[in-house]
Amino acid sequence: MLVIAAAGDLQDSILSVVAAQELKGRVATDAAQAVPHWQRAETVVIAQDLAEELAAHSLPHRDQVFLVGNNESVLATWSTPLGAKVLVIPEQLAWLGAVLDEGSTKSGAPVYAFLGGSGGAGVSTLAAAVALRASKQGLRSVLVDVDALGGGIDLLLGVEQIQGWRWPSLGAAEGYVGDIRQYLPQVGGVAVVSMSRDSHVELAKEPLVAIIQALRRTHDLVVIDAGRSVSGASIQAVRLATQRFLLVMATVRGIAAAGQVMRAYGCDVELVVRKPAGAADATTVAELLGQRVVAMLPEDKTLAAAAERGELAWMSARRSYLRTCAALINR
């Protein structure tokens, strides 16, 4: 990490956040010191007082550049020449910690986001089954529910009566968050971060990123159930994912709905196709949606009934369904 800031209060604020993330930062107190490290640094944080001086060097644009300060006019002037995202402090100091953590190589475990291509596709069941299968394979897995209108994934798993933190207890998280696994409801070896039915929570970027990054550090696999209620939280969660899977019903309406979901999220996905009898084949689905099919999900009618009873998906699923889950994990 490269911190470009002259000595003073702003440099102290930036370095305090870097230290809180347990990151190591190289400090350049003028533009000349920064230039040799511009391309090699994983992340670059620029204090507003050196923005003009640095821009004069016409450095090539790169990712993971942040311009930090308290003067919004100065930040707006130099953000484009530097190709930098703007963070206004002190208001966004915690957000700086979150984005630094997000960009660091110590972030850890892969994050799988599962999106529902249409209603009734079974995306929550698939996400839960993957998390449970991962646990059975010896991985520390966690299932994160970001579907505000999904009713709470704890109901699907039958752990609604188990005490533990849910999103209302985590909505104020900022910056660096430690190991929270011990505070979460657990089932089948899977920790669960569920929405609550008692109160509505609008997940902001700061707590969402902070919690996801904390879970990545302390688990082997993070599974996100994005559901179908496209919201700011679900879009942000999907953006954080290292792999994105869209569950598509291979019917005319199912494929059309999946296309709408893809456009709403605006990102590439890999397709998991559920093919009822007489539906389109995988090649047709891939051609129509312009994305590749990585798995075919066999029909398993026992899962819907199991979900109503709050049974664990892997206890009721057929072997062919579980093999598909294992294949997704092994990717």
C-alpha positions as a LaTeX table, in Angstrom:
\begin{tabular}{lrrr}
\hline
Residue & $x$ (\AA) & $y$ (\AA) & $z$ (\AA) \\
\hline
Met1 & 0.00 & 0.00 & 0.00 \\
Leu2 & 1.18 & 3.51 & $-0.86$ \\
Val3 & 0.10 & 6.50 & 1.24 \\
Ile4 & 0.88 & 9.85 & $-0.36$ \\
Ala5 & 0.49 & 12.52 & 2.30 \\
Ala6 & 2.56 & 15.27 & 3.84 \\
Ala7 & 3.19 & 15.13 & 7.57 \\
Gly8 & 0.26 & 16.44 & 9.56 \\
Asp9 & $-3.22$ & 15.63 & 10.80 \\
Leu10 & $-4.47$ & 14.19 & 7.50 \\
Gln11 & $-1.53$ & 11.83 & 7.22 \\
Asp12 & $-2.07$ & 10.78 & 10.84 \\
Ser13 & $-5.75$ & 10.03 & 10.16 \\
Ile14 & $-4.95$ & 7.92 & 7.10 \\
Leu15 & $-2.18$ & 5.99 & 8.85 \\
Ser16 & $-4.39$ & 5.29 & 11.85 \\
Val17 & $-6.89$ & 3.57 & 9.54 \\
Val18 & $-4.09$ & 1.64 & 7.80 \\
Ala19 & $-2.82$ & 0.45 & 11.18 \\
Ala20 & $-6.33$ & $-0.59$ & 12.25 \\
Gln21 & $-6.52$ & $-2.85$ & 9.18 \\
Glu22 & $-3.20$ & $-4.43$ & 10.17 \\
Leu23 & $-1.78$ & $-3.34$ & 6.81 \\
Lys24 & 1.72 & $-2.16$ & 5.99 \\
Gly25 & 1.94 & 1.14 & 4.14 \\
Arg26 & 4.78 & 2.93 & 2.40 \\
Val27 & 4.54 & 6.68 & 3.04 \\
Ala28 & 5.55 & 9.24 & 0.42 \\
Thr29 & 5.55 & 12.83 & 1.69 \\
Asp30 & 5.78 & 14.35 & $-1.80$ \\
Ala31 & 4.96 & 13.36 & $-5.38$ \\
Ala32 & 8.56 & 12.63 & $-6.34$ \\
Gln33 & 8.80 & 9.93 & $-3.67$ \\
Ala34 & 5.49 & 8.41 & $-4.81$ \\
Val35 & 6.13 & 8.12 & $-8.56$ \\
Pro36 & 8.45 & 5.04 & $-8.48$ \\
His37 & 5.89 & 3.08 & $-6.45$ \\
Trp38 & 2.72 & 4.19 & $-8.26$ \\
Gln39 & 2.24 & 1.11 & $-10.41$ \\
Arg40 & 3.58 & $-1.48$ & $-7.97$ \\
Ala41 & 1.45 & $-0.61$ & $-4.95$ \\
Glu42 & $-1.63$ & $-2.70$ & $-4.30$ \\
Thr43 & $-3.64$ & 0.32 & $-3.17$ \\
Val44 & $-2.87$ & 4.06 & $-3.30$ \\
Val45 & $-4.28$ & 6.61 & $-0.86$ \\
Ile46 & $-3.67$ & 10.27 & $-1.71$ \\
Ala47 & $-4.15$ & 13.15 & 0.71 \\
Gln48 & $-5.82$ & 16.18 & $-0.85$ \\
Asp49 & $-2.87$ & 18.48 & $-0.14$ \\
Leu50 & $-0.66$ & 16.53 & $-2.59$ \\
Ala51 & $-3.28$ & 15.91 & $-5.26$ \\
Glu52 & $-2.32$ & 18.79 & $-7.58$ \\
Glu53 & 1.40 & 18.04 & $-7.29$ \\
Leu54 & 0.82 & 14.36 & $-8.09$ \\
Ala55 & $-1.51$ & 15.11 & $-11.01$ \\
Ala56 & 1.23 & 17.23 & $-12.62$ \\
His57 & 3.21 & 14.00 & $-13.21$ \\
Ser58 & 0.46 & 12.65 & $-15.54$ \\
Leu59 & 0.71 & 9.17 & $-14.09$ \\
Pro60 & $-1.14$ & 6.32 & $-15.86$ \\
His61 & $-4.58$ & 5.54 & $-14.49$ \\
Arg62 & $-4.84$ & 2.42 & $-12.34$ \\
Asp63 & $-7.33$ & 0.72 & $-10.03$ \\
Gln64 & $-7.57$ & 1.05 & $-6.24$ \\
Val65 & $-6.74$ & 4.77 & $-5.96$ \\
Phe66 & $-8.47$ & 6.83 & $-3.28$ \\
Leu67 & $-8.33$ & 10.59 & $-2.75$ \\
Val68 & $-8.94$ & 11.58 & 0.85 \\
Gly69 & $-9.61$ & 14.94 & 2.46 \\
Asn70 & $-12.14$ & 17.34 & 3.97 \\
Asn71 & $-12.41$ & 19.85 & 1.11 \\
Glu72 & $-15.01$ & 18.53 & $-1.32$ \\
Ser73 & $-14.18$ & 21.14 & $-3.94$ \\
Val74 & $-10.51$ & 20.14 & $-4.04$ \\
Leu75 & $-11.41$ & 16.44 & $-4.08$ \\
Ala76 & $-13.82$ & 16.95 & $-6.99$ \\
Thr77 & $-11.20$ & 18.91 & $-8.96$ \\
Trp78 & $-8.49$ & 16.24 & $-8.82$ \\
Ser79 & $-10.42$ & 12.98 & $-8.65$ \\
Thr80 & $-10.73$ & 12.65 & $-12.44$ \\
Pro81 & $-7.11$ & 13.53 & $-13.35$ \\
Leu82 & $-5.91$ & 11.00 & $-10.78$ \\
Gly83 & $-8.55$ & 8.37 & $-11.58$ \\
Ala84 & $-9.35$ & 8.28 & $-7.86$ \\
Lys85 & $-12.44$ & 7.56 & $-5.82$ \\
Val86 & $-13.21$ & 10.32 & $-3.35$ \\
Leu87 & $-13.59$ & 9.80 & 0.40 \\
Val88 & $-14.56$ & 12.79 & 2.53 \\
Ile89 & $-13.34$ & 12.66 & 6.10 \\
Pro90 & $-14.15$ & 12.55 & 8.93 \\
Glu91 & $-17.57$ & 11.37 & 7.68 \\
Gln92 & $-16.17$ & 8.52 & 5.58 \\
Leu93 & $-13.16$ & 7.57 & 7.67 \\
Ala94 & $-14.73$ & 4.22 & 8.58 \\
Trp95 & $-15.52$ & 3.63 & 4.90 \\
Leu96 & $-11.84$ & 4.19 & 4.11 \\
Gly97 & $-11.05$ & 1.30 & 6.45 \\
Ala98 & $-13.58$ & $-0.89$ & 4.70 \\
Val99 & $-12.28$ & $-0.22$ & 1.18 \\
Leu100 & $-8.66$ & $-0.67$ & 2.23 \\
Asp101 & $-9.56$ & $-4.02$ & 3.73 \\
Glu102 & $-11.50$ & $-4.94$ & 0.60 \\
Gly103 & $-8.49$ & $-4.24$ & $-1.61$ \\
Ser104 & $-5.92$ & $-6.08$ & 0.45 \\
Thr105 & $-4.63$ & $-9.53$ & $-0.42$ \\
Lys106 & $-5.21$ & $-10.67$ & 3.16 \\
Ser107 & $-8.96$ & $-10.54$ & 2.55 \\
Gly108 & $-9.06$ & $-14.30$ & 2.42 \\
Ala109 & $-11.83$ & $-16.71$ & 1.51 \\
Pro110 & $-13.70$ & $-16.78$ & $-1.78$ \\
Val111 & $-17.18$ & $-15.25$ & $-1.81$ \\
Tyr112 & $-19.93$ & $-16.97$ & $-3.82$ \\
Ala113 & $-23.00$ & $-14.88$ & $-4.59$ \\
Phe114 & $-26.14$ & $-16.73$ & $-5.71$ \\
Leu115 & $-28.77$ & $-14.74$ & $-7.61$ \\
Gly116 & $-32.28$ & $-15.91$ & $-8.39$ \\
Gly117 & $-33.14$ & $-15.63$ & $-12.06$ \\
Ser118 & $-36.87$ & $-15.88$ & $-11.36$ \\
Gly119 & $-39.29$ & $-16.44$ & $-8.53$ \\
Gly120 & $-39.45$ & $-20.02$ & $-7.33$ \\
Ala121 & $-36.12$ & $-21.00$ & $-8.87$ \\
Gly122 & $-34.83$ & $-22.16$ & $-5.48$ \\
Val123 & $-31.81$ & $-19.89$ & $-5.15$ \\
Ser124 & $-31.95$ & $-19.71$ & $-1.34$ \\
Thr125 & $-32.11$ & $-23.49$ & $-1.13$ \\
Leu126 & $-29.12$ & $-23.78$ & $-3.47$ \\
Ala127 & $-27.08$ & $-21.23$ & $-1.50$ \\
Ala128 & $-27.88$ & $-23.01$ & 1.77 \\
Ala129 & $-27.07$ & $-26.42$ & 0.29 \\
Val130 & $-23.69$ & $-25.19$ & $-0.99$ \\
Ala131 & $-22.81$ & $-23.73$ & 2.42 \\
Leu132 & $-23.88$ & $-26.93$ & 4.20 \\
Arg133 & $-22.04$ & $-29.16$ & 1.73 \\
Ala134 & $-18.90$ & $-27.07$ & 2.20 \\
Ser135 & $-19.15$ & $-27.58$ & 5.95 \\
Lys136 & $-19.56$ & $-31.32$ & 5.46 \\
Gln137 & $-16.37$ & $-31.26$ & 3.38 \\
Gly138 & $-14.51$ & $-29.74$ & 6.34 \\
Leu139 & $-14.62$ & $-26.08$ & 5.33 \\
Arg140 & $-15.57$ & $-23.26$ & 7.69 \\
Ser141 & $-18.50$ & $-21.82$ & 5.79 \\
Val142 & $-20.90$ & $-18.97$ & 6.44 \\
Leu143 & $-24.22$ & $-18.17$ & 4.76 \\
Val144 & $-25.09$ & $-14.48$ & 4.41 \\
Asp145 & $-28.64$ & $-13.36$ & 3.64 \\
Val146 & $-28.95$ & $-9.95$ & 1.89 \\
Asp147 & $-32.45$ & $-10.43$ & 0.51 \\
Ala148 & $-34.46$ & $-7.79$ & 2.37 \\
Leu149 & $-37.76$ & $-9.27$ & 1.20 \\
Gly150 & $-36.87$ & $-12.94$ & 1.56 \\
Gly151 & $-38.34$ & $-13.47$ & 5.02 \\
Gly152 & $-35.01$ & $-14.45$ & 6.61 \\
Ile153 & $-32.93$ & $-17.42$ & 5.56 \\
Asp154 & $-32.89$ & $-18.66$ & 9.17 \\
Leu155 & $-36.45$ & $-19.92$ & 8.55 \\
Leu156 & $-35.24$ & $-22.02$ & 5.62 \\
Leu157 & $-32.63$ & $-23.62$ & 7.87 \\
Gly158 & $-34.91$ & $-24.05$ & 10.86 \\
Val159 & $-32.75$ & $-21.90$ & 13.16 \\
Glu160 & $-35.17$ & $-19.01$ & 13.71 \\
Gln161 & $-35.38$ & $-19.91$ & 17.41 \\
Ile162 & $-31.61$ & $-20.03$ & 17.93 \\
Gln163 & $-30.20$ & $-16.97$ & 19.64 \\
Gly164 & $-27.53$ & $-15.02$ & 17.83 \\
Trp165 & $-26.79$ & $-11.87$ & 15.93 \\
Arg166 & $-28.74$ & $-11.01$ & 12.80 \\
Trp167 & $-28.41$ & $-7.97$ & 10.54 \\
Pro168 & $-30.10$ & $-5.53$ & 12.95 \\
Ser169 & $-27.27$ & $-6.25$ & 15.41 \\
Leu170 & $-24.62$ & $-5.77$ & 12.73 \\
Gly171 & $-25.98$ & $-2.73$ & 10.90 \\
Ala172 & $-23.67$ & $-0.30$ & 12.67 \\
Ala173 & $-20.42$ & $-2.16$ & 11.89 \\
Glu174 & $-17.69$ & 0.01 & 10.38 \\
Gly175 & $-14.05$ & $-0.32$ & 9.47 \\
Tyr176 & $-12.21$ & $-3.35$ & 10.81 \\
Val177 & $-14.40$ & $-6.04$ & 12.40 \\
Gly178 & $-12.96$ & $-9.04$ & 14.22 \\
Asp179 & $-14.16$ & $-12.66$ & 14.36 \\
Ile180 & $-17.94$ & $-12.65$ & 14.88 \\
Arg181 & $-18.59$ & $-16.35$ & 14.21 \\
Gln182 & $-19.18$ & $-17.15$ & 17.87 \\
Tyr183 & $-22.06$ & $-14.64$ & 17.99 \\
Leu184 & $-23.93$ & $-16.00$ & 14.95 \\
Pro185 & $-26.59$ & $-18.74$ & 14.85 \\
Gln186 & $-25.05$ & $-21.97$ & 13.55 \\
Val187 & $-26.51$ & $-25.09$ & 11.98 \\
Gly188 & $-24.73$ & $-28.06$ & 10.48 \\
Gly189 & $-21.41$ & $-26.31$ & 11.07 \\
Val190 & $-22.53$ & $-23.27$ & 9.04 \\
Ala191 & $-22.65$ & $-19.80$ & 10.60 \\
Val192 & $-25.68$ & $-17.80$ & 9.44 \\
Val193 & $-26.12$ & $-14.04$ & 8.99 \\
Ser194 & $-29.84$ & $-13.65$ & 8.44 \\
Met195 & $-32.27$ & $-10.84$ & 7.85 \\
Ser196 & $-34.73$ & $-10.22$ & 10.66 \\
Arg197 & $-38.51$ & $-10.25$ & 10.48 \\
Asp198 & $-38.85$ & $-8.00$ & 13.53 \\
Ser199 & $-37.33$ & $-4.87$ & 12.06 \\
His200 & $-36.43$ & $-3.58$ & 8.61 \\
Val201 & $-32.75$ & $-2.86$ & 8.03 \\
Glu202 & $-31.43$ & $-0.82$ & 5.12 \\
Leu203 & $-27.92$ & $-2.18$ & 4.79 \\
Ala204 & $-25.46$ & 0.59 & 4.00 \\
Lys205 & $-22.17$ & $-0.03$ & 2.22 \\
Glu206 & $-20.02$ & 0.42 & 5.30 \\
Pro207 & $-21.47$ & $-2.36$ & 7.51 \\
Leu208 & $-21.97$ & $-4.70$ & 4.57 \\
Val209 & $-18.37$ & $-4.44$ & 3.39 \\
Ala210 & $-17.03$ & $-4.55$ & 6.95 \\
Ile211 & $-18.95$ & $-7.73$ & 7.80 \\
Ile212 & $-18.21$ & $-9.52$ & 4.50 \\
Gln213 & $-14.51$ & $-8.75$ & 4.84 \\
Ala214 & $-14.49$ & $-9.93$ & 8.46 \\
Leu215 & $-16.15$ & $-13.19$ & 7.43 \\
Arg216 & $-13.60$ & $-13.68$ & 4.64 \\
Arg217 & $-10.77$ & $-13.49$ & 7.15 \\
Thr218 & $-12.28$ & $-16.10$ & 9.47 \\
His219 & $-13.89$ & $-18.61$ & 7.07 \\
Asp220 & $-12.96$ & $-20.80$ & 4.13 \\
Leu221 & $-16.05$ & $-19.96$ & 2.07 \\
Val222 & $-18.58$ & $-17.12$ & 2.25 \\
Val223 & $-21.90$ & $-17.85$ & 0.53 \\
Ile224 & $-24.24$ & $-14.93$ & $-0.18$ \\
Asp225 & $-27.94$ & $-15.39$ & $-0.89$ \\
Ala226 & $-28.74$ & $-12.28$ & $-2.95$ \\
Gly227 & $-32.28$ & $-13.47$ & $-3.69$ \\
Arg228 & $-34.32$ & $-11.50$ & $-6.24$ \\
Ser229 & $-35.14$ & $-8.24$ & $-4.45$ \\
Val230 & $-32.55$ & $-6.10$ & $-6.24$ \\
Ser231 & $-31.47$ & $-3.46$ & $-3.74$ \\
Gly232 & $-28.44$ & $-1.35$ & $-2.94$ \\
Ala233 & $-27.33$ & $-3.99$ & $-0.44$ \\
Ser234 & $-27.69$ & $-6.93$ & $-2.82$ \\
Ile235 & $-25.91$ & $-5.06$ & $-5.62$ \\
Gln236 & $-23.04$ & $-4.19$ & $-3.28$ \\
Ala237 & $-22.85$ & $-7.76$ & $-1.96$ \\
Val238 & $-22.74$ & $-9.17$ & $-5.48$ \\
Arg239 & $-19.99$ & $-6.70$ & $-6.36$ \\
Leu240 & $-17.95$ & $-8.02$ & $-3.43$ \\
Ala241 & $-18.26$ & $-11.61$ & $-4.63$ \\
Thr242 & $-15.36$ & $-13.43$ & $-6.23$ \\
Gln243 & $-17.80$ & $-15.65$ & $-8.16$ \\
Arg244 & $-21.41$ & $-14.96$ & $-9.12$ \\
Phe245 & $-23.91$ & $-17.67$ & $-9.99$ \\
Leu246 & $-27.31$ & $-16.97$ & $-11.52$ \\
Leu247 & $-29.85$ & $-19.76$ & $-11.09$ \\
Val248 & $-31.97$ & $-19.90$ & $-14.23$ \\
Met249 & $-35.20$ & $-21.78$ & $-14.79$ \\
Ala250 & $-34.84$ & $-23.01$ & $-18.38$ \\
Thr251 & $-38.34$ & $-21.94$ & $-19.39$ \\
Val252 & $-39.36$ & $-19.03$ & $-21.61$ \\
Arg253 & $-40.37$ & $-16.81$ & $-18.69$ \\
Gly254 & $-37.50$ & $-18.03$ & $-16.55$ \\
Ile255 & $-34.90$ & $-17.09$ & $-19.18$ \\
Ala256 & $-36.54$ & $-13.72$ & $-19.80$ \\
Ala257 & $-36.59$ & $-12.96$ & $-16.06$ \\
Ala258 & $-32.95$ & $-14.02$ & $-15.72$ \\
Gly259 & $-32.03$ & $-11.53$ & $-18.44$ \\
Gln260 & $-33.73$ & $-8.77$ & $-16.45$ \\
Val261 & $-31.81$ & $-9.73$ & $-13.33$ \\
Met262 & $-28.51$ & $-9.65$ & $-15.23$ \\
Arg263 & $-29.28$ & $-6.17$ & $-16.55$ \\
Ala264 & $-30.27$ & $-4.95$ & $-13.08$ \\
Tyr265 & $-26.96$ & $-6.09$ & $-11.57$ \\
Gly266 & $-24.86$ & $-5.11$ & $-14.57$ \\
Cys267 & $-22.18$ & $-7.75$ & $-14.07$ \\
Asp268 & $-21.04$ & $-10.99$ & $-15.62$ \\
Val269 & $-22.35$ & $-14.16$ & $-14.03$ \\
Glu270 & $-22.01$ & $-17.90$ & $-14.45$ \\
Leu271 & $-25.21$ & $-19.79$ & $-15.06$ \\
Val272 & $-26.58$ & $-22.68$ & $-13.05$ \\
Val273 & $-29.52$ & $-24.06$ & $-15.02$ \\
Arg274 & $-32.53$ & $-25.78$ & $-13.52$ \\
Lys275 & $-34.22$ & $-27.74$ & $-16.28$ \\
Pro276 & $-37.79$ & $-28.92$ & $-15.76$ \\
Ala277 & $-39.13$ & $-31.54$ & $-18.13$ \\
Gly278 & $-39.49$ & $-30.22$ & $-21.66$ \\
Ala279 & $-37.51$ & $-27.03$ & $-20.98$ \\
Ala280 & $-34.71$ & $-25.50$ & $-23.07$ \\
Asp281 & $-31.29$ & $-27.15$ & $-23.05$ \\
Ala282 & $-28.15$ & $-25.61$ & $-21.57$ \\
Thr283 & $-26.74$ & $-24.53$ & $-24.93$ \\
Thr284 & $-29.89$ & $-22.56$ & $-25.74$ \\
Val285 & $-29.88$ & $-20.88$ & $-22.30$ \\
Ala286 & $-26.22$ & $-19.90$ & $-22.70$ \\
Glu287 & $-26.83$ & $-18.45$ & $-26.16$ \\
Leu288 & $-29.88$ & $-16.47$ & $-25.12$ \\
Leu289 & $-28.24$ & $-14.96$ & $-22.03$ \\
Gly290 & $-24.73$ & $-14.62$ & $-23.42$ \\
Gln291 & $-23.12$ & $-16.27$ & $-20.38$ \\
Arg292 & $-21.68$ & $-19.72$ & $-19.90$ \\
Val293 & $-23.43$ & $-22.55$ & $-18.12$ \\
Val294 & $-21.24$ & $-24.08$ & $-15.41$ \\
Ala295 & $-23.71$ & $-26.51$ & $-13.87$ \\
Met296 & $-27.04$ & $-28.22$ & $-14.44$ \\
Leu297 & $-29.17$ & $-28.46$ & $-11.32$ \\
Pro298 & $-31.30$ & $-31.61$ & $-11.31$ \\
Glu299 & $-34.92$ & $-31.39$ & $-10.27$ \\
Asp300 & $-35.38$ & $-32.42$ & $-6.65$ \\
Lys301 & $-38.97$ & $-32.00$ & $-5.50$ \\
Thr302 & $-38.15$ & $-33.19$ & $-1.99$ \\
Leu303 & $-36.29$ & $-29.95$ & $-1.24$ \\
Ala304 & $-39.35$ & $-27.68$ & $-1.25$ \\
Ala305 & $-41.09$ & $-29.88$ & 1.31 \\
Ala306 & $-37.92$ & $-30.07$ & 3.39 \\
Ala307 & $-37.64$ & $-26.28$ & 3.40 \\
Glu308 & $-41.18$ & $-25.98$ & 4.75 \\
Arg309 & $-40.19$ & $-28.31$ & 7.59 \\
Gly310 & $-36.98$ & $-26.33$ & 8.24 \\
Glu311 & $-34.76$ & $-29.31$ & 7.44 \\
Leu312 & $-31.15$ & $-28.95$ & 6.33 \\
Ala313 & $-30.94$ & $-29.10$ & 2.54 \\
Trp314 & $-28.19$ & $-31.69$ & 2.42 \\
Met315 & $-30.18$ & $-34.06$ & 4.64 \\
Ser316 & $-33.04$ & $-34.20$ & 2.12 \\
Ala317 & $-31.35$ & $-33.56$ & $-1.21$ \\
Arg318 & $-30.70$ & $-36.28$ & $-3.71$ \\
Arg319 & $-27.14$ & $-37.29$ & $-4.50$ \\
Ser320 & $-27.22$ & $-35.69$ & $-7.95$ \\
Tyr321 & $-28.17$ & $-32.34$ & $-6.38$ \\
Leu322 & $-25.39$ & $-32.60$ & $-3.81$ \\
Arg323 & $-22.89$ & $-33.52$ & $-6.51$ \\
Thr324 & $-23.75$ & $-30.27$ & $-8.27$ \\
Cys325 & $-23.18$ & $-28.35$ & $-5.02$ \\
Ala326 & $-19.83$ & $-30.09$ & $-4.54$ \\
Ala327 & $-18.81$ & $-29.24$ & $-8.12$ \\
Leu328 & $-19.54$ & $-25.55$ & $-7.50$ \\
Ile329 & $-17.48$ & $-25.61$ & $-4.30$ \\
Asn330 & $-14.58$ & $-27.33$ & $-6.01$ \\
Arg331 & $-14.44$ & $-24.61$ & $-8.66$ \\
\hline
\end{tabular}
